[in-house]
Coordinates of C-alpha atoms and ligand atoms in Angstrom, one line a residue:
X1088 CA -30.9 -2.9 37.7
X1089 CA -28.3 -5.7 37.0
X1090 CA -26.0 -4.2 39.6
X1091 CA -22.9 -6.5 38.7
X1092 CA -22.8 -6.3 35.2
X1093 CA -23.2 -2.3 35.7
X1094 CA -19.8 -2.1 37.6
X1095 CA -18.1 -3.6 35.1
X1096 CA -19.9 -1.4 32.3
X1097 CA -18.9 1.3 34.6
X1098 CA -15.6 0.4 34.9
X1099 CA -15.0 -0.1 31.0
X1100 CA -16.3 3.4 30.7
X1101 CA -13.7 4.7 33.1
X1102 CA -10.8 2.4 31.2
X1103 CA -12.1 4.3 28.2
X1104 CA -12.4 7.9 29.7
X1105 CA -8.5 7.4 31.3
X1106 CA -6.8 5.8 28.7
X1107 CA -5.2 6.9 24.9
X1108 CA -6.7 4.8 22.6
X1109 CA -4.4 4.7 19.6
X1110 CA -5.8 1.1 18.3
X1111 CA -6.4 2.8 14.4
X1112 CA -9.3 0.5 13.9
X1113 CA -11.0 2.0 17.3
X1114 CA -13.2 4.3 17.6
X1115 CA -15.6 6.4 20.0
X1116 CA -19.8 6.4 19.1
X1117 CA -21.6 9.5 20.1
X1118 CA -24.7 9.1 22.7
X1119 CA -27.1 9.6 19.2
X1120 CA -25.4 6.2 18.3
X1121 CA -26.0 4.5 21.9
X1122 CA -29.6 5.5 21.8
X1123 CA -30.1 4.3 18.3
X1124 CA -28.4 1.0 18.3
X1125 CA -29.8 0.7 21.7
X1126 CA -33.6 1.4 20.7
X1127 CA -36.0 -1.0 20.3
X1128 CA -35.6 -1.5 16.7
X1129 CA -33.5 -4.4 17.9
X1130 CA -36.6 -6.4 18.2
X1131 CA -37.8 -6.9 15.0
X1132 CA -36.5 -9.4 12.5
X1133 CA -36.5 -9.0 9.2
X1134 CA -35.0 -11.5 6.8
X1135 CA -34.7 -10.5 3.1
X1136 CA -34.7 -6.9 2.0
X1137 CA -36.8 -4.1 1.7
X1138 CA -40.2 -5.1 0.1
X1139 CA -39.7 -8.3 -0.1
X1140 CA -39.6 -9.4 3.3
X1141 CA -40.1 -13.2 4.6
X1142 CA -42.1 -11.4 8.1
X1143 CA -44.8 -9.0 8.6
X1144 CA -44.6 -5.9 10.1
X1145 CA -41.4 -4.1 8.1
X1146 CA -43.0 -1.0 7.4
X1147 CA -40.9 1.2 9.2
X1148 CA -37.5 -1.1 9.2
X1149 CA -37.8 -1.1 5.1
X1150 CA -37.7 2.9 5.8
X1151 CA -34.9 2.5 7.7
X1152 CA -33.3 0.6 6.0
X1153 CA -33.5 2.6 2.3
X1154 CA -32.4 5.6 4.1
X1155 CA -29.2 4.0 5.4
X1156 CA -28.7 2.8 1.5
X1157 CA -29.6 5.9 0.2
X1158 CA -27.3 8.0 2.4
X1159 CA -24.5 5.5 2.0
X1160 CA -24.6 6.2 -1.9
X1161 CA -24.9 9.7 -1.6
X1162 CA -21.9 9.8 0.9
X1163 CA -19.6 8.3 -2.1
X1164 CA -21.5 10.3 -4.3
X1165 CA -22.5 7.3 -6.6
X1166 CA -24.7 7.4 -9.0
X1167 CA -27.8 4.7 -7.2
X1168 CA -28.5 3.1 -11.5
X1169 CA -24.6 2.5 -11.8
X1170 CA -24.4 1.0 -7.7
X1171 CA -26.1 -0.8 -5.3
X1172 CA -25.3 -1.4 -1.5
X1173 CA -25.8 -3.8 1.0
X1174 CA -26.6 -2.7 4.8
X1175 CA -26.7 -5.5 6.2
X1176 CA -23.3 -7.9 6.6
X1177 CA -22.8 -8.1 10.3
X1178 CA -19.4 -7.2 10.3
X1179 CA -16.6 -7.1 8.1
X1180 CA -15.4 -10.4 8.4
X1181 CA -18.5 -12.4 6.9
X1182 CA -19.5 -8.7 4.3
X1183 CA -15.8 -9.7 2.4
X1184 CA -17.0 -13.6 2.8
X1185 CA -19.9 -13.1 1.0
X1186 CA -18.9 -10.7 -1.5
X1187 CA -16.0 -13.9 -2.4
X1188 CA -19.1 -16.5 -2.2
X1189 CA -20.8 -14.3 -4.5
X1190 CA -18.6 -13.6 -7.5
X1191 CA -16.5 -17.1 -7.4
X1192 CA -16.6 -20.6 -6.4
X1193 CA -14.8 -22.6 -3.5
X1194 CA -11.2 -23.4 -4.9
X1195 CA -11.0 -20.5 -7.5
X1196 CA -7.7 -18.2 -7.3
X1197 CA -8.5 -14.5 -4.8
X1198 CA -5.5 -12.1 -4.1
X1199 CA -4.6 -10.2 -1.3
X1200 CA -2.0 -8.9 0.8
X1201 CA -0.1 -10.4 3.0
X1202 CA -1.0 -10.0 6.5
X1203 CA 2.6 -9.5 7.6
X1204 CA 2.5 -6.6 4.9
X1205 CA -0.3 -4.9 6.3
X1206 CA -3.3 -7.4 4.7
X1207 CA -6.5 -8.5 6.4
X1208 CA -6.8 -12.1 7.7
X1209 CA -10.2 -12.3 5.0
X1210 CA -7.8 -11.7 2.1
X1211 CA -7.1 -14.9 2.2
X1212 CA -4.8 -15.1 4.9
X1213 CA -4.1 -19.3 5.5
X1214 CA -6.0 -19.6 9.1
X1215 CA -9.0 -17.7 7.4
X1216 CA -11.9 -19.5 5.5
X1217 CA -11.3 -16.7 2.8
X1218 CA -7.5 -18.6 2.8
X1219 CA -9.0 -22.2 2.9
X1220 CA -12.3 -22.0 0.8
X1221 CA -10.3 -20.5 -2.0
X1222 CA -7.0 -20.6 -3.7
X1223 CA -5.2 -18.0 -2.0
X1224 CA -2.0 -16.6 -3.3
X1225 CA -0.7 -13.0 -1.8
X1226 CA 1.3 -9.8 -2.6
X1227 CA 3.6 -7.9 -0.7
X1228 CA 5.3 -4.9 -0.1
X1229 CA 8.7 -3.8 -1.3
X1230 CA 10.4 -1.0 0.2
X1231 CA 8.0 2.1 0.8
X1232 CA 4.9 0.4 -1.2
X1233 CA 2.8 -2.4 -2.4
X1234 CA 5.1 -4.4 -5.0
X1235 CA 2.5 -4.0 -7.9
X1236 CA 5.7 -5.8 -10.6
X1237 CA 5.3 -8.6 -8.1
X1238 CA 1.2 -8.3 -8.1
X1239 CA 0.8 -7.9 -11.9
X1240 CA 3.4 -11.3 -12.4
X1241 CA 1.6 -13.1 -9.8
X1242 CA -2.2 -12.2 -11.0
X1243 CA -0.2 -13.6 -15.0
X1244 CA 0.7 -16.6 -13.5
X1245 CA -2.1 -17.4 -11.6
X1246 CA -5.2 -15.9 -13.2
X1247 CA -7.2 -14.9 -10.0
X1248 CA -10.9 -14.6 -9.9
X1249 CA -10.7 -11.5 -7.6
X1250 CA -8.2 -9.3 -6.7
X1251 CA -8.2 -7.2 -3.2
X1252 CA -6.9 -3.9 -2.7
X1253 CA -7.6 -3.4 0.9
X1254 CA -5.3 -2.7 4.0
X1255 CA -5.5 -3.4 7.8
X1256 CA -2.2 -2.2 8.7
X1257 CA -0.7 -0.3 5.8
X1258 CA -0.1 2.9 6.2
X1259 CA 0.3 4.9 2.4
X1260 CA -2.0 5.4 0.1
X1261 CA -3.7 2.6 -2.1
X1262 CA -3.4 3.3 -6.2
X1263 CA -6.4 1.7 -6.8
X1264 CA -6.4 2.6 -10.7
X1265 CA -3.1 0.0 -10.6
X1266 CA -5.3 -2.4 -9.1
X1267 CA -8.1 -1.9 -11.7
X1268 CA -5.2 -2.5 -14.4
X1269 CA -4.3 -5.5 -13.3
X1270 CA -7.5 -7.1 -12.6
X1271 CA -8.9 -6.3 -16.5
X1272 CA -5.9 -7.7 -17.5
X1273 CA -6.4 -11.1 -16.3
X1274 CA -10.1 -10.8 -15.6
X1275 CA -10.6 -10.4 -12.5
X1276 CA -13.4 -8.6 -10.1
X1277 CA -11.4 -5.7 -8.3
X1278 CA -12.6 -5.7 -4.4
X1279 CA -11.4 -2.8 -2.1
X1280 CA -12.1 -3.5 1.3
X1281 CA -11.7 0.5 2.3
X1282 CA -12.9 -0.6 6.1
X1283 CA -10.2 1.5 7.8
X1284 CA -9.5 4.3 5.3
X1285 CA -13.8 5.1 4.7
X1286 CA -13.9 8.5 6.1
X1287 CA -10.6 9.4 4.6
X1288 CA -12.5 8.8 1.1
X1289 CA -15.9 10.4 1.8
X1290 CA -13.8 13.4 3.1
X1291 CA -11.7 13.7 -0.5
X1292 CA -8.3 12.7 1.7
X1293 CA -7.8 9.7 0.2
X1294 CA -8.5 8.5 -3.7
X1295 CA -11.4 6.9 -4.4
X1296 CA -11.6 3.4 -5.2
X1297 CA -15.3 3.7 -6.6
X1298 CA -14.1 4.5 -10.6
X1299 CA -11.5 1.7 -10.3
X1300 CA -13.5 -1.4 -8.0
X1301 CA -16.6 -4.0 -8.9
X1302 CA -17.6 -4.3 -5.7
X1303 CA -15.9 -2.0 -2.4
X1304 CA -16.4 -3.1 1.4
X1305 CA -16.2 -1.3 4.7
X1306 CA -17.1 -1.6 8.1
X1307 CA -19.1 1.4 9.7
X1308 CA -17.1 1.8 13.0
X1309 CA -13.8 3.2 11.8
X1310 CA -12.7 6.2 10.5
X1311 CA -16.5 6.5 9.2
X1312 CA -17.3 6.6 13.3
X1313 CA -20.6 5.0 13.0
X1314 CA -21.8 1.5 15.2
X1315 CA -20.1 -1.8 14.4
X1316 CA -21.3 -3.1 11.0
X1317 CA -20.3 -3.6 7.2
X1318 CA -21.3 -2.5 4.5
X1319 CA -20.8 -4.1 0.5
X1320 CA -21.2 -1.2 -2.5
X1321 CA -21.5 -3.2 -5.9
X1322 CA -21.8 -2.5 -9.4
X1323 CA -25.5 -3.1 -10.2
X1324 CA -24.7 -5.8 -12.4
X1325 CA -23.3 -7.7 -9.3
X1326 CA -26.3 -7.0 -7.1
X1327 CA -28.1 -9.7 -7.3
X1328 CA -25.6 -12.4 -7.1
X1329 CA -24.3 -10.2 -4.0
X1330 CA -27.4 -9.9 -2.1
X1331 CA -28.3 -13.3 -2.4
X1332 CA -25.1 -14.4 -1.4
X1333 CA -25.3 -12.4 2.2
X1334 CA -28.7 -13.4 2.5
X1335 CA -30.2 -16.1 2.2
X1336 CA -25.9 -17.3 1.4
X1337 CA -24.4 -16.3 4.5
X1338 CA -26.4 -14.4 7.2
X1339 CA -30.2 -14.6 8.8
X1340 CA -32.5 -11.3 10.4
X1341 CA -30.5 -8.3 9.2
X1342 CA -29.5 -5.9 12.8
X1343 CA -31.7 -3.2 12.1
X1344 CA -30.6 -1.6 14.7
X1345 CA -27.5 -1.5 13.6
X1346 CA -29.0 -0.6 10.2
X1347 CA -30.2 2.7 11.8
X1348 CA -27.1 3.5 13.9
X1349 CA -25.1 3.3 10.0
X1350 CA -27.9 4.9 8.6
X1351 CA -26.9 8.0 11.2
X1352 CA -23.4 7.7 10.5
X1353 CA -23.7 8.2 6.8
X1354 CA -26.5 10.8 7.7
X1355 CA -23.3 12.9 9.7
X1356 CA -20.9 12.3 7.0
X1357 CA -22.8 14.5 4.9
X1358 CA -22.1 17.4 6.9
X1359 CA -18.9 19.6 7.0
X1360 CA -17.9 18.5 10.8
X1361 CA -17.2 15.2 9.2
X1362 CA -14.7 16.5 6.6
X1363 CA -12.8 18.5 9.3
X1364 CA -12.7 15.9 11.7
X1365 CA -11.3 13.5 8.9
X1366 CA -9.1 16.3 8.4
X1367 CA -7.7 16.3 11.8
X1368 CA -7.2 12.8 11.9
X1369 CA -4.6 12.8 9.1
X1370 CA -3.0 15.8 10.6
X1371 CA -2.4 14.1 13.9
X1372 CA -1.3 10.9 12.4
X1373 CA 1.2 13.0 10.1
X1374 CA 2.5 14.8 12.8
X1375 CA 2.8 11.7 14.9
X1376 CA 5.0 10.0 12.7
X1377 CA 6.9 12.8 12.3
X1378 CA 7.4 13.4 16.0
X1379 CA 7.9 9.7 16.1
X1380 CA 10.7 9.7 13.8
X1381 CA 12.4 12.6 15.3
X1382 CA 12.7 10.8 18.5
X1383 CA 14.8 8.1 17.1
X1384 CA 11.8 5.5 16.3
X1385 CA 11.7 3.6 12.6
X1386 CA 8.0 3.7 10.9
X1387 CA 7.6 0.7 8.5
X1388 CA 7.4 2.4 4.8
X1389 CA 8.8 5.4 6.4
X1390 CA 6.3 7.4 7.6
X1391 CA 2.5 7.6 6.8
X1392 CA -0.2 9.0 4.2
X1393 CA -3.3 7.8 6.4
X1394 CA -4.6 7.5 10.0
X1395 CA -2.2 5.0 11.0
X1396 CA 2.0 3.7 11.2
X1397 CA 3.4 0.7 12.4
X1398 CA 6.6 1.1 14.2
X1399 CA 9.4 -1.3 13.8
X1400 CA 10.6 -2.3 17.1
X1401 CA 14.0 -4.6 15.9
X1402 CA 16.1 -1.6 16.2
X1403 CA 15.2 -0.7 19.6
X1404 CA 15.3 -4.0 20.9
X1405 CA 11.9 -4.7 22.1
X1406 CA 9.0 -7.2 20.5
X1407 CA 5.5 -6.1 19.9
X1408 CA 4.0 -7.8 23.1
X1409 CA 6.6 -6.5 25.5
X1410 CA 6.0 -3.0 24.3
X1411 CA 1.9 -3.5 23.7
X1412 CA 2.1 -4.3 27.8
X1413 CA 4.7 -1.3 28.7
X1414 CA 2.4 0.9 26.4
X1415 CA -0.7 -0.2 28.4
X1416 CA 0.8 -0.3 31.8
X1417 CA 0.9 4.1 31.3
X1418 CA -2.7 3.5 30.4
X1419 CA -1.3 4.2 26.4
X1420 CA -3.6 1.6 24.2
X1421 CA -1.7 0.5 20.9
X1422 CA -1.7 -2.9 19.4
X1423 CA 1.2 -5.4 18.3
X1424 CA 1.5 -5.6 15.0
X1425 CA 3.6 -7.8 12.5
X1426 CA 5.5 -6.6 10.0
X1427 CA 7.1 -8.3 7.3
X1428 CA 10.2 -9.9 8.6
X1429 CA 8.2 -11.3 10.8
X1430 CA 7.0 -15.2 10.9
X1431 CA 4.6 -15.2 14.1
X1432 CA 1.9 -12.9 14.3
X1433 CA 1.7 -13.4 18.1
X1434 CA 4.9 -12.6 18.9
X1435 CA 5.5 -9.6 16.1
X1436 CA 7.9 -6.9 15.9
X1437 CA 5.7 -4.3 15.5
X1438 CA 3.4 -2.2 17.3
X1439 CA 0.3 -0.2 15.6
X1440 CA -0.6 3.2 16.2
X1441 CA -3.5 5.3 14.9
X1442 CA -5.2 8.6 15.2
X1443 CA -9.1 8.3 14.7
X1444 CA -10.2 7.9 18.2
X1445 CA -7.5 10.3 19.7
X1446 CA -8.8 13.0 17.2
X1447 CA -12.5 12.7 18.0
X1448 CA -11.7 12.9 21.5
X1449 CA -9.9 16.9 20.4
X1450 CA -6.8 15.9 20.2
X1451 CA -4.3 18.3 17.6
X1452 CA -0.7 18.5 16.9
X1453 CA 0.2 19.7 20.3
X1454 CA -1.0 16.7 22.0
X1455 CA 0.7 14.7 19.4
X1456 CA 3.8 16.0 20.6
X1457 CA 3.1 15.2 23.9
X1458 CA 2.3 11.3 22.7
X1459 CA 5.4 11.1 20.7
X1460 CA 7.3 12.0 24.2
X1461 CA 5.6 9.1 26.0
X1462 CA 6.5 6.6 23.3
X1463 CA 10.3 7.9 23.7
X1464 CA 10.0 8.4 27.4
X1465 CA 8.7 4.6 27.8
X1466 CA 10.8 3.0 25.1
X1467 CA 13.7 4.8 24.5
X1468 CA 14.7 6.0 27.8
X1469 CA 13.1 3.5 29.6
X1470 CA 10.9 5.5 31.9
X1471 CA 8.6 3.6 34.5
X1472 CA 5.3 3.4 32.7
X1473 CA 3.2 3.6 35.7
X1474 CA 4.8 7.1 36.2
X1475 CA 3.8 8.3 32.7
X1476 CA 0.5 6.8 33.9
X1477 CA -0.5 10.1 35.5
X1478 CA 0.5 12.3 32.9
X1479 CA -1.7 10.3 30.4
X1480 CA -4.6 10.4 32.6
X1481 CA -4.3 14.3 33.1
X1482 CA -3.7 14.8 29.9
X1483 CA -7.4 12.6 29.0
X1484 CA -8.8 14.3 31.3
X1485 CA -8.8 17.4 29.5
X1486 CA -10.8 15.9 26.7
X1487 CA -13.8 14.3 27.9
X1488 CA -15.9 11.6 26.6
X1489 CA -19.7 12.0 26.6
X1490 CA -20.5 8.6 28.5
X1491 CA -21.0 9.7 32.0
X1492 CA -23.9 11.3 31.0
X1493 CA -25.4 8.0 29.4
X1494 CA -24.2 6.6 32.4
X1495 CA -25.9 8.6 34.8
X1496 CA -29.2 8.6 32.6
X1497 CA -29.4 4.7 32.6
X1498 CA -29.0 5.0 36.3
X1499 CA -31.8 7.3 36.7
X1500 CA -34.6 5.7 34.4
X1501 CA -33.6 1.9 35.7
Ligands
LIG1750 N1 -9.5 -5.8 13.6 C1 -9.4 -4.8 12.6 C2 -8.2 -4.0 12.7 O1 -7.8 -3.8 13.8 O2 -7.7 -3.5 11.7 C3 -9.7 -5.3 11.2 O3 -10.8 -6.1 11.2

């Protein structure tokens, strides 16, 4: 047994166990996910797609693999001769790559939000090769929601290729038929990169974007809960150009480990729990925000409709990295965030909060009550952290996470 590297898995499970994880894009696997992703399925490589593979010995990974596609279609409830999907984009990062490398060429016009507004870096944010490769140009958002006058004059003027409705840090819900509008109208391929809201739409919480989009992205460790991976749904007419364009385009050997841990996840969205637990999730961030707001904190927009809010930290006089380290020092895990006054994103004025990983962890509105009072006790009256510390340790210590166990199993059988 690799001793060293065990402490420090060790002690990463422990950070885990003892701290709040409110990071929105965050998540907690279950031990059927560890022993899948972790099975030996990782050894086999197998370039191209099922049946037409460029190695022998696929049998089983081409069964693997058309079960995760044909439990990701059913868990949209898409009709498989009107959609395809793609398992295998590593992440989400090179899946929303490909999908542009697909439909358009280099130096042809995408649209996305603004990362300040709550945009992804791939939707063409400047530092981004989605933002160098192509002709970016960006929305925003005016007051409570995205400024679709703004959108539709901007997509007149400048004729994009693509269009993206997606979100990394935007906390209301996305009108995707507005999106689909706008696109026709200047003839452009509507993308929704749904990474973060997934499980809100399998569950029927948030609208989908399937009657509205060409081609819709996600990653599978979100909301949906599943290992870290990407998948790209797309009208059937795009699959071809799609598929090509994330492999041979863009990617080698698909994970297929990976492939089966996502093929699990869409296999347990299919079942009740899932819809209660997405449930949950919306309750807790909904009653977050409003125990947020009570206690004298600003949300950006206002409030939320999702699994996540961004509070605005200008008011009370603090930046996003001061509070992301007073926040951690009481063992509280929340990001910095920009919002859209901001210019830096290192230095932002905001500070992300989320409820997915909280929620599978147990948590309900009473222990959102009891968060909300650690943000006011830390930030608004200035409270030592490392004396909330112990509270937030007691408090996760009342809802356990199932990694000792894996722990103690490894230990045994190594
Ligand atoms: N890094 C993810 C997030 O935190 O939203 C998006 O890729």
């Amino acid at each position: 047994m690799d001793k060293k590297l065990w402490q420090i898995i060790e002690k990463e499970i422990k950070r885990q166990e003892e701290t709040l994880e409110l990071i929105p894009s965050e998540n907690f696997v279950d031990l059927e996910t560890l022993f899948i992703v972790g099975s030996p399925l990782m050894n086999k490589y197998a370039e191209g797609y099922p049946a037409k593979r460029y190695y022998p010995g696929n049998k089983y990974i081409d069964e693997i693999e058309n079960l995760a596609k044909e439990r990701a279609l059913k868990a949209f409830k898409l009709n498989p001769n009107k959609w395809s999907v793609n398992v295998q984009p590593y992440s989400g990062s090179p899946a929303n790559l490909a999908v542009y490398l697909g439909l358009i060429n280099p130096g042809e016009t995408i649209m996305g939000l603004n990362l300040f507004h709550g945009g992804h870096l791939t939707h063409g944010h400047k530092v981004s090769y989605t933002g160098k490769l192509f002709n970016s140009i960006q929305y925003c958002v005016k007051d409570k929601g995205i400024d679709f006058k703004e959108l539709e004059k901007l997509a007149l003027e400048y004729k994009p290729k693509i269009i993206i409705s997606g979100i990394t840090a935007y906390p209301r819900t996305l009108d995707f038929k507005k999106f689909y509008e706008i696109s026709k109208k200047v003839g452009a391929y509507h993308v929704a990169d749904i990474a973060h809201i997934s499980g809100l739409v399998i569950a029927n919480l948030h609208p989908s974007p399937f009657p509205y989009a060409d081609v819709v992205t996600m990653t599978t460790h979100k909301t949906l809960r599943g290992p870290r991976g990407a998948v790209i749904f797309m009208r059937k007419e795009l699959e071809e150009k799609i598929n090509k364009s994330v492999f041979p385009g863009l990617q080698g050997g698909p994970h297929m480990h990976t492939i089966a841990g996502i093929a699990y996840a869409f296999g347990r969205a299919l079942k009740k729990d899932f819809y209660n637990y997405q449930k949950q999730i919306v309750k807790n961030s909904k009653k977050l925000a409003e125990e947020l707001i009570k206690r004298g904190f600003e949300l950006y927009t206002g409030g939320t409709d999702n699994h996540l809010m961004i509070i605005d930290l200008k008011p009370l006089g603090l930046d996003g990295k001061t509070t992301e380290a007073l926040l951690e020092r009481a063992n509280i895990i929340a990001n910095r965030n920009s919002l859209p006054s901001d210019t830096s994103p290192f230095n932002p004025s905001g500070i992300r909060v989320g409820t997915p990983a909280i929620t599978y962890r147990g948590m309900k509105e009473k222990e959102m009550i009891e968060i909300a009072e650690f943000f006011e006790r830390i930030l608004i009256k200035k409270e030592k952290p490392e004396k909330i510390k112990k509270e937030v340790i007691n408090l996760t210590k009342k809802f356990p996470l199932p990694y000792r166990k894996w722990l103690r199993m490894a230990n045994k059988i190594l």
